mmCIF file of C-alpha atoms in Angstrom:
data_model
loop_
_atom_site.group_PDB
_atom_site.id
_atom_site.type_symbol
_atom_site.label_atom_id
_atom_site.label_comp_id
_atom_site.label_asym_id
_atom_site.label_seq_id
_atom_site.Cartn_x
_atom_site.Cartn_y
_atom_site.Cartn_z
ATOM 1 C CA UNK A 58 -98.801 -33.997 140.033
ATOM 2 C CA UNK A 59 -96.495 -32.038 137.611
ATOM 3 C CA UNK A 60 -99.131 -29.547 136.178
ATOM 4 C CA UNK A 61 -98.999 -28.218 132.382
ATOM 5 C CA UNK A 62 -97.333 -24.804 133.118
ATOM 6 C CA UNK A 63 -94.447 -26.865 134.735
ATOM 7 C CA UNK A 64 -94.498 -29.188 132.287
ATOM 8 C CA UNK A 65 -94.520 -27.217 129.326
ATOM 9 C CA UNK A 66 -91.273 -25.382 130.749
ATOM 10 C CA UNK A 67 -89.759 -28.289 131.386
ATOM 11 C CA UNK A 68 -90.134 -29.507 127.743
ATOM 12 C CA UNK A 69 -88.925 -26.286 126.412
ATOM 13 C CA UNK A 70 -85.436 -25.739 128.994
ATOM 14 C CA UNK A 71 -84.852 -29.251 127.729
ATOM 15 C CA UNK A 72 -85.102 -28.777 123.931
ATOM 16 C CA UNK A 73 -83.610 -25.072 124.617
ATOM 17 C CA UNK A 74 -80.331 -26.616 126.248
ATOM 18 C CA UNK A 75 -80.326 -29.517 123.356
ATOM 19 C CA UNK A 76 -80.403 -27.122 120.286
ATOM 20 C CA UNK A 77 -77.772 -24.898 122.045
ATOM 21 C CA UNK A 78 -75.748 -28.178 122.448
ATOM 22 C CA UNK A 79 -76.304 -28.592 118.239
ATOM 23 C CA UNK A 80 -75.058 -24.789 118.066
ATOM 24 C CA UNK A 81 -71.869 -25.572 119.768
ATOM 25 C CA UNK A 82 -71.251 -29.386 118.657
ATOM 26 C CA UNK A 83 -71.997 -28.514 114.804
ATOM 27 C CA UNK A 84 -68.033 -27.000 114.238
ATOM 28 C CA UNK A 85 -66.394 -30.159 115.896
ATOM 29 C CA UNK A 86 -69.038 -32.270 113.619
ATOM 30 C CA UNK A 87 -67.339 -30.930 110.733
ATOM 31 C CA UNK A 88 -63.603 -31.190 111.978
ATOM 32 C CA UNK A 89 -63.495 -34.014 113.850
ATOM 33 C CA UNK A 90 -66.655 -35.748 112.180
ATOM 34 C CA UNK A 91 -65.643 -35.682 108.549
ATOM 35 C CA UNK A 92 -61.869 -34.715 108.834
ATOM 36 C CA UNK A 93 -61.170 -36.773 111.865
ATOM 37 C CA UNK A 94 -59.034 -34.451 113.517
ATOM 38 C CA UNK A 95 -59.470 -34.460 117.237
ATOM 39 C CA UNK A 96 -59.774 -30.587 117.688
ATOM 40 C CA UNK A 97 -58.641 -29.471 121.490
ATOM 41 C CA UNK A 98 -58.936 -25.981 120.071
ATOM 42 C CA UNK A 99 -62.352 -26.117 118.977
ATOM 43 C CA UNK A 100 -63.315 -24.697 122.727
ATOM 44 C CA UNK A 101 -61.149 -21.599 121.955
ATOM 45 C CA UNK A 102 -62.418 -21.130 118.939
ATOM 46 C CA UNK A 103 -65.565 -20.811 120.373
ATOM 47 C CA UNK A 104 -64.624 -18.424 122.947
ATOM 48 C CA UNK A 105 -62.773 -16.403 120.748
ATOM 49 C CA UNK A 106 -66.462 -15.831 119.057
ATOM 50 C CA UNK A 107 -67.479 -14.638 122.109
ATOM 51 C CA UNK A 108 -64.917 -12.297 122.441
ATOM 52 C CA UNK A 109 -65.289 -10.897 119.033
ATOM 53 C CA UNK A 110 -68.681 -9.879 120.008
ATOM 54 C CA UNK A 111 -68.400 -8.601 123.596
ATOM 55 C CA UNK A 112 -65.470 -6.365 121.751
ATOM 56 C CA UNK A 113 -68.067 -4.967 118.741
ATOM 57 C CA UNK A 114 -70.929 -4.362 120.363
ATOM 58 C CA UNK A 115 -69.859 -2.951 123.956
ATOM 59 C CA UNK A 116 -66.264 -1.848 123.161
ATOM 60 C CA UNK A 117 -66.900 -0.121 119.926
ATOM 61 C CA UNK A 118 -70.658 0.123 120.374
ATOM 62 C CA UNK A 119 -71.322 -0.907 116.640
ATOM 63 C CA UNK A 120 -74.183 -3.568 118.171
ATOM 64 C CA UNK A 121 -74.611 -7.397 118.665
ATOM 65 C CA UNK A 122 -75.687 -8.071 115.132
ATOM 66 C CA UNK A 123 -72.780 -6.788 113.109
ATOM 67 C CA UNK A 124 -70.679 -8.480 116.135
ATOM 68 C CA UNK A 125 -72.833 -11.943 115.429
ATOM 69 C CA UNK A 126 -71.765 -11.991 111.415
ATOM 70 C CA UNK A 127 -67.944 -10.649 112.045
ATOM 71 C CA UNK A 128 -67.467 -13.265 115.012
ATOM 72 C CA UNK A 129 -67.471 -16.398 112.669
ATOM 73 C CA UNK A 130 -65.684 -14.808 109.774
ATOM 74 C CA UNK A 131 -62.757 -13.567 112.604
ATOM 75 C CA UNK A 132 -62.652 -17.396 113.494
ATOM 76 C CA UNK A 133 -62.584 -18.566 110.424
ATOM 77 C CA UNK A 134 -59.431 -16.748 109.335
ATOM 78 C CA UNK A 135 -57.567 -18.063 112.867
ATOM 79 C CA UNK A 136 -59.121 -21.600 111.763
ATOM 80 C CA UNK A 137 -57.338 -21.165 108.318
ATOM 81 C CA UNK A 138 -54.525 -20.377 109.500
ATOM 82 C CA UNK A 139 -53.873 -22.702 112.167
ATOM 83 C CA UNK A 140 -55.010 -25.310 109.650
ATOM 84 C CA UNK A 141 -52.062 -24.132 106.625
ATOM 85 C CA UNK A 142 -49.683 -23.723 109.340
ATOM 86 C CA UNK A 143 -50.223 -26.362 111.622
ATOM 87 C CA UNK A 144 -52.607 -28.737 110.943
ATOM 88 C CA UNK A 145 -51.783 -29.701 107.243
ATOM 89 C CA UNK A 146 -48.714 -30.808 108.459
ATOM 90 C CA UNK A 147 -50.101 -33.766 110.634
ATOM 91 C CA UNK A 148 -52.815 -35.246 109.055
ATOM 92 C CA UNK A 149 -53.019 -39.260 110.207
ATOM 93 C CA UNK A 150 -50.903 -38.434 113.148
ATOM 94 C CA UNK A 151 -53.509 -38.480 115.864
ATOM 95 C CA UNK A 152 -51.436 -37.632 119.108
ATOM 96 C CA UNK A 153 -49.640 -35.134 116.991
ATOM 97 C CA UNK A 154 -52.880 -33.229 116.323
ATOM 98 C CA UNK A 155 -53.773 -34.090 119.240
ATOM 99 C CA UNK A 156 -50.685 -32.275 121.030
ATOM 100 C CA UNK A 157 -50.868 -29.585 118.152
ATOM 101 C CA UNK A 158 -54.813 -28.262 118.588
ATOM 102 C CA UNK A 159 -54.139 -28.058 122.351
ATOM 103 C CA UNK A 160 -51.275 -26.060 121.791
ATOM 104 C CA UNK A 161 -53.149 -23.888 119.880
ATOM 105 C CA UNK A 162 -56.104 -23.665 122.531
ATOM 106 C CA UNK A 163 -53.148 -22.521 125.176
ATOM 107 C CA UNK A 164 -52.021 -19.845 123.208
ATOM 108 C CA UNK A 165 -55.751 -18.634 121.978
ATOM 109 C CA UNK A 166 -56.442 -18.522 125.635
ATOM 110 C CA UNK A 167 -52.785 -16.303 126.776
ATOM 111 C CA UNK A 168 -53.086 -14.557 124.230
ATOM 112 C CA UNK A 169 -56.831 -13.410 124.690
ATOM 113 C CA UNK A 170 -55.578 -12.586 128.637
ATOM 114 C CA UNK A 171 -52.523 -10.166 127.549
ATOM 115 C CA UNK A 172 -54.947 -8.287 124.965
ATOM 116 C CA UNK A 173 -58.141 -8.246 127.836
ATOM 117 C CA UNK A 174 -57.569 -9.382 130.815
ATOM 118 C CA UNK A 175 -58.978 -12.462 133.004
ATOM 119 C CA UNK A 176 -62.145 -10.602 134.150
ATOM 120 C CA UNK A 177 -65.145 -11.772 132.809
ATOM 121 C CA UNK A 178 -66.813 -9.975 130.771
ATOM 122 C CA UNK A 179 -71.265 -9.376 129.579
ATOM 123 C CA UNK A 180 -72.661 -8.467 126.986
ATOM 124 C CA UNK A 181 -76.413 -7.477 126.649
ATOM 125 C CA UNK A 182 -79.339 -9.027 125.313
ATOM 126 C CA UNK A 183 -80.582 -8.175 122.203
ATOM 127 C CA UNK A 184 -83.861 -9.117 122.696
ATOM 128 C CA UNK A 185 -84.621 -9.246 126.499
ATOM 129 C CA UNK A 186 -88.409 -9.761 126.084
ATOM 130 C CA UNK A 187 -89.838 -12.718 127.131
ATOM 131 C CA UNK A 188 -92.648 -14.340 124.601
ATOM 132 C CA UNK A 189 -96.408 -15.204 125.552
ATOM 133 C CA UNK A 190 -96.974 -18.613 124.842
ATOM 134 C CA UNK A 191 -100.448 -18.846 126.488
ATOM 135 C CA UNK A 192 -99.158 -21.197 128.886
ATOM 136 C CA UNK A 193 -95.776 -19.992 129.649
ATOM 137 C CA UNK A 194 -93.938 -17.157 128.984
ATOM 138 C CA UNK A 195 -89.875 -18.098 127.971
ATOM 139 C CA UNK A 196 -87.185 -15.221 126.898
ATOM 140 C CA UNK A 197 -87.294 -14.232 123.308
ATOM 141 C CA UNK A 198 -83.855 -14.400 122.670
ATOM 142 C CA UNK A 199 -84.274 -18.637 123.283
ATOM 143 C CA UNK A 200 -86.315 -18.941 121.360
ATOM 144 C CA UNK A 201 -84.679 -17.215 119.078
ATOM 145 C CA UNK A 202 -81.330 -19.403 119.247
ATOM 146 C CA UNK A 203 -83.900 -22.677 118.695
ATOM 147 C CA UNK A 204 -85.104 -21.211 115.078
ATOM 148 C CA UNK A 205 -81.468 -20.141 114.039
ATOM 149 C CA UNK A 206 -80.137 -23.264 115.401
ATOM 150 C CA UNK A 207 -82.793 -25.445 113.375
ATOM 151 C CA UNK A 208 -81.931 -23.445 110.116
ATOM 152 C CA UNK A 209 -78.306 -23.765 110.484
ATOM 153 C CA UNK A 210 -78.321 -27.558 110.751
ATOM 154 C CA UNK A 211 -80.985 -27.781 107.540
ATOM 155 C CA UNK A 212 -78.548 -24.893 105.504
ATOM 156 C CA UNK A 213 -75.108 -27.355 106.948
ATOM 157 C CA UNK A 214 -76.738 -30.430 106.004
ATOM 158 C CA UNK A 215 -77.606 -28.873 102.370
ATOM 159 C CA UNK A 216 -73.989 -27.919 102.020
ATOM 160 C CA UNK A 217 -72.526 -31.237 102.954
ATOM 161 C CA UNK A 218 -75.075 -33.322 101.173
ATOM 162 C CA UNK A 219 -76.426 -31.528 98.166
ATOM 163 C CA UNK A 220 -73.652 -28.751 97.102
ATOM 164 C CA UNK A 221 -70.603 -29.602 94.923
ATOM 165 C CA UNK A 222 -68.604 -28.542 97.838
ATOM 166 C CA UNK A 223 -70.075 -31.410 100.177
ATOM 167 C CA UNK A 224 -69.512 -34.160 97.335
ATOM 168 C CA UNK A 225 -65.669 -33.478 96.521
ATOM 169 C CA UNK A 226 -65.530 -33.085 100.818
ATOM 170 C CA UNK A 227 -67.023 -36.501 101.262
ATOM 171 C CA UNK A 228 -64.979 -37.886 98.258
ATOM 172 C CA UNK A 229 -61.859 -36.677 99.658
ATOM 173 C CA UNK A 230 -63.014 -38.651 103.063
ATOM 174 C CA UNK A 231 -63.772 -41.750 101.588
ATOM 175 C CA UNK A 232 -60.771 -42.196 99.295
ATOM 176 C CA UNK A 233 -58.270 -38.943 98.966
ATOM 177 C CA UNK A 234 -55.904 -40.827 96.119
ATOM 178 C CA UNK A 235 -59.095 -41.245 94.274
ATOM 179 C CA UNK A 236 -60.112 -37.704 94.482
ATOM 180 C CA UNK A 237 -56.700 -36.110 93.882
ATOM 181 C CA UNK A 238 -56.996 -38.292 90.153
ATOM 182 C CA UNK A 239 -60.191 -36.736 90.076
ATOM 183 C CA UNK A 240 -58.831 -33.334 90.027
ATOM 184 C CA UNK A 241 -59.951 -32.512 93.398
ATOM 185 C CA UNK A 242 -57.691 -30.115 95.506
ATOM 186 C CA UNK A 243 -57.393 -31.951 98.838
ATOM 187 C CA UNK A 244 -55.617 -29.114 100.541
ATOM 188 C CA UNK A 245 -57.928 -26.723 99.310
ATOM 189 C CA UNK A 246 -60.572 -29.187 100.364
ATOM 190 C CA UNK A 247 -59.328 -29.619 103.898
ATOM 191 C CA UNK A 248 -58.688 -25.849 105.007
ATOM 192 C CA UNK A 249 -62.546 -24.620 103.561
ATOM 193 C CA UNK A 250 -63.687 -27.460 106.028
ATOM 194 C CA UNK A 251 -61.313 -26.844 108.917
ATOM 195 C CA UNK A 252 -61.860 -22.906 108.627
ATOM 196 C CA UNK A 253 -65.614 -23.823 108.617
ATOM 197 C CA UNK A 254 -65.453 -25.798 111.466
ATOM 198 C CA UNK A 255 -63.701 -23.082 113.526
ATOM 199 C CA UNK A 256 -66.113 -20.371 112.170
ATOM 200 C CA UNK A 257 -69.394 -22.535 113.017
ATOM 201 C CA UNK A 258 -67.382 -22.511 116.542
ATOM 202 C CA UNK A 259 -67.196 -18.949 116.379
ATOM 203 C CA UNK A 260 -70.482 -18.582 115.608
ATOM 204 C CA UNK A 261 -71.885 -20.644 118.901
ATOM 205 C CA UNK A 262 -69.517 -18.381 121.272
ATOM 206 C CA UNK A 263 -71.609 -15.485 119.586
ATOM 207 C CA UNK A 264 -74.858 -16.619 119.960
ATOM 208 C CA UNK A 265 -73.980 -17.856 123.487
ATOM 209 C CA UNK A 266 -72.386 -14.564 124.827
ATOM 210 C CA UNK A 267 -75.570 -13.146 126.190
ATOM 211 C CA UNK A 268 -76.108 -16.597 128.020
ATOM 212 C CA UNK A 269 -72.924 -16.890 129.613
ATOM 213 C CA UNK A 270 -70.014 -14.805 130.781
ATOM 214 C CA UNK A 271 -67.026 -13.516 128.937
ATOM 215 C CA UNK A 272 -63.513 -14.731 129.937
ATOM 216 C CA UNK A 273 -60.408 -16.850 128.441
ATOM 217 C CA UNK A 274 -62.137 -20.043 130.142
ATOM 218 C CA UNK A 275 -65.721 -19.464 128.515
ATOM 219 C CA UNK A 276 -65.416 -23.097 125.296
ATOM 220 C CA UNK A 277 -63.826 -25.313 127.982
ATOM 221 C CA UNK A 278 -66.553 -26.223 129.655
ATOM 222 C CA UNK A 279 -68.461 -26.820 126.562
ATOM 223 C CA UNK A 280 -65.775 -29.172 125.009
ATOM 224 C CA UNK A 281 -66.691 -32.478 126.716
ATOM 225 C CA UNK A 282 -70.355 -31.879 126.037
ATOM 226 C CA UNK A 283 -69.578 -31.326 122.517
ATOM 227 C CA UNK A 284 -67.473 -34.478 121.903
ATOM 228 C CA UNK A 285 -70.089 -36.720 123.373
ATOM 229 C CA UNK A 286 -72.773 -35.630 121.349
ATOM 230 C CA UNK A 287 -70.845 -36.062 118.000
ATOM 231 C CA UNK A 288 -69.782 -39.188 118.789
ATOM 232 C CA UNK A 289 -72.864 -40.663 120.275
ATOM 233 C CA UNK A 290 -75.048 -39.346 116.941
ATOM 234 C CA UNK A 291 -72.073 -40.878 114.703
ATOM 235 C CA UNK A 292 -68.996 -38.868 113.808
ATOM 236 C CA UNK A 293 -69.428 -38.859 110.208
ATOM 237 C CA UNK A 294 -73.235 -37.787 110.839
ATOM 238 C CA UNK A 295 -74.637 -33.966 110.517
ATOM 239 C CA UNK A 296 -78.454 -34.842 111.491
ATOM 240 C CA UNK A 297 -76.158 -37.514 114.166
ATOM 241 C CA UNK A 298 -75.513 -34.471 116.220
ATOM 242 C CA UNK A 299 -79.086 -33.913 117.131
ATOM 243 C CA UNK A 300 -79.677 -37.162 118.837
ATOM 244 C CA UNK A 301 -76.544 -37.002 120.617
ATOM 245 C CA UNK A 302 -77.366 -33.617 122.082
ATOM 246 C CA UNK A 303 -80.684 -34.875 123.048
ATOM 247 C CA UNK A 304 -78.780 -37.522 125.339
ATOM 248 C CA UNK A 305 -76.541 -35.307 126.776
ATOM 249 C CA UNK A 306 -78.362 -32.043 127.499
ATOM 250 C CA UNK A 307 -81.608 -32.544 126.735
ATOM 251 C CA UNK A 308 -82.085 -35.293 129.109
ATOM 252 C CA UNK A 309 -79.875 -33.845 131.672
ATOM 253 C CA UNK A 310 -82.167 -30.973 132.009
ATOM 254 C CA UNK A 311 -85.232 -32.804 132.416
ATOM 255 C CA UNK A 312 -83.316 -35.086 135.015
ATOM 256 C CA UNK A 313 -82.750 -32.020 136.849
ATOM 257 C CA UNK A 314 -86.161 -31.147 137.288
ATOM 258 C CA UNK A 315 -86.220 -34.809 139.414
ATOM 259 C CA UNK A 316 -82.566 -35.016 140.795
ATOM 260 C CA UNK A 317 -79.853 -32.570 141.691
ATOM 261 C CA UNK A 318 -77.882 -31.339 138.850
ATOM 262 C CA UNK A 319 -74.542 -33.087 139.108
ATOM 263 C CA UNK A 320 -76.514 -36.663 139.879
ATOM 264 C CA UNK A 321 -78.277 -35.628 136.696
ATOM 265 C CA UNK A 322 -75.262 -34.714 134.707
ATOM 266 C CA UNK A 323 -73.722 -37.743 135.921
ATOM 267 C CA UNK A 324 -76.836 -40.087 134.745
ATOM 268 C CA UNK A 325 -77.104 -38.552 131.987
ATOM 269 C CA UNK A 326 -72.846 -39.271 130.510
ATOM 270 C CA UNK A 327 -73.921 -42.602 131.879
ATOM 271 C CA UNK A 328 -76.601 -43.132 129.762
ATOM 272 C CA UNK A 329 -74.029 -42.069 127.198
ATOM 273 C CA UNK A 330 -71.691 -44.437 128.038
ATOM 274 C CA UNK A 331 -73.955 -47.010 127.800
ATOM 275 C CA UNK A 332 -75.234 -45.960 124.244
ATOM 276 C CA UNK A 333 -71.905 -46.124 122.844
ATOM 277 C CA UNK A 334 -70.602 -49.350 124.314
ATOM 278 C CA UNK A 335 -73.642 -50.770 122.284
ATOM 279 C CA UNK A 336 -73.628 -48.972 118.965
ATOM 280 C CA UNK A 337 -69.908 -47.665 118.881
ATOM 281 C CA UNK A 338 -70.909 -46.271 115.098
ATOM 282 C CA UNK A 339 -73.040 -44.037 116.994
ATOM 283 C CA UNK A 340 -77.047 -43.280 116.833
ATOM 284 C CA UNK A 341 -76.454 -42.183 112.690
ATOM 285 C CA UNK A 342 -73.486 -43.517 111.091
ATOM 286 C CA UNK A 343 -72.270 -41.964 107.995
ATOM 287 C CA UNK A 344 -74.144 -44.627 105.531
ATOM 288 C CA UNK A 345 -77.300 -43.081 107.413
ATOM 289 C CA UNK A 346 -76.746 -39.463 107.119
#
């Protein structure tokens, strides 16, 4: 019999590894979600946030929280620029952006192992205590990502849905000739959400740097994950990504309290599968969020 202390732990990995999923998945949410570009470099966006970081606060020892607000900004810029360069130039070509955004994820990553090397890399925790929950004690700095997490979504969801930004965005999406008679700047429209994306990507590898470790490689393995949970909560769909991440990490780690990890990996992009072979819209579709 699983007894509370286990259980309680349990609960808490799982909606740990979900909201970290959210952290990650919100950037390609707003690139691939409302812009519908498939972004290959949203990985290397992400580890070029961790990067930024690991360089600040152990390199030139000005700390992880002035590395944690200059990490999304740096990404930002590279976003905007790889969007007036590059990506402006291929909207409604889908292989091309395809093509294009890995491209760009190639050279992030060379160009990150000229300028550092392909050693990985830590960074310390900035809050290494673990907090007393009565039943359990879990690490601070968790619980820590949760909150911020949370309030990111609600602040991202207030943007998109309540902000004169987030109407002229979702007019451009739902009919760009109409919103260029409007008066609205498309192209101004499309590189504040692109650059957004890539700094909310930025922002994850940040938060995520004391978590994992440092090296050219660190977004790739969080690229899959990410895709699948956008698309299984809806692409269009900010509060979509929630859901999604509940399918793919949450339940993996509570699977893995039961099965080994890759079986429970494995059921759980099943599961996935499954979900979105029956509701292809996804969990929220944009009329719902």
């Amino acid at each position: 019999m699983v007894g509370a202390e286990t259980f309680v732990s349990v609960g808490l990995n799982a909606i740990s590894a979900t909201l970290i999923l959210v952290l990650i998945a919100l950037g390609l949410v707003v690139i691939f979600g409302f812009m519908g570009v498939i972004n290959l470099a949203h990985g290397a966006f992400f580890t070029v946030g961790t990067y930024v970081i690991w360089f600040v606060s152990t390199e030139l020892g000005l700390g992880f929280w002035l590395g944690l607000v200059l990490a999304p900004l740096v990404t930002g810029f590279i976003g905007y620029l790889v969007e007036v360069l590059i990506i402006s130039r291929l909207y409604h070509r889908l292989l091309d952006t395809i093509l294009a955004t890995w491209g760009v994820a190639i050279v992030i990553r060379e160009t990150i192992k000229l300028l550092f090397g392909a050693t990985s890399k830590t960074v310390d925790n900035p809050i290494p205590e673990t907090l007393d929950l009565g039943i359990v004690s879990y690490p601070s700095y968790r619980i820590f990502l949760m909150g911020f997490t949370l309030a990111l979504l609600v602040a991202i969801f207030a943007l998109f849905d309540r902000t004169q930004f987030g109407i002229r965005m979702r007019a451009v999406i739902q009919d760009s000739r109409a919103a260029s008679l409007m008066g609205i700047n498309q192209e101004r429209m499309y590189q504040l959400a692109f650059s957004s994306g890539a700094a909310l990507a930025g922002l994850a590898g940040a938060c995520m740097t004391p978590l994992v470790s440092v090296d050219p490689s660190t977004g790739l393995s969080f690229l899959v994950q990410s895709f699948l949970a956008v698309i299984l909560g809806g692409t269009g769909s900010l509060l979509g990504v929630l859901p999604g991440s509940v399918v793919v990490a949450g339940s993996t780690n509570v699977l893995t309290f039961v099965i080994q990890p890759v079986a429970a990996q494995t059921l759980a992009f099943v599961v996935a599968i499954v979900i979105i072979a029956l509701r292809p819209e996804g969990i929220l579709n944009r009329s719902q969020s």
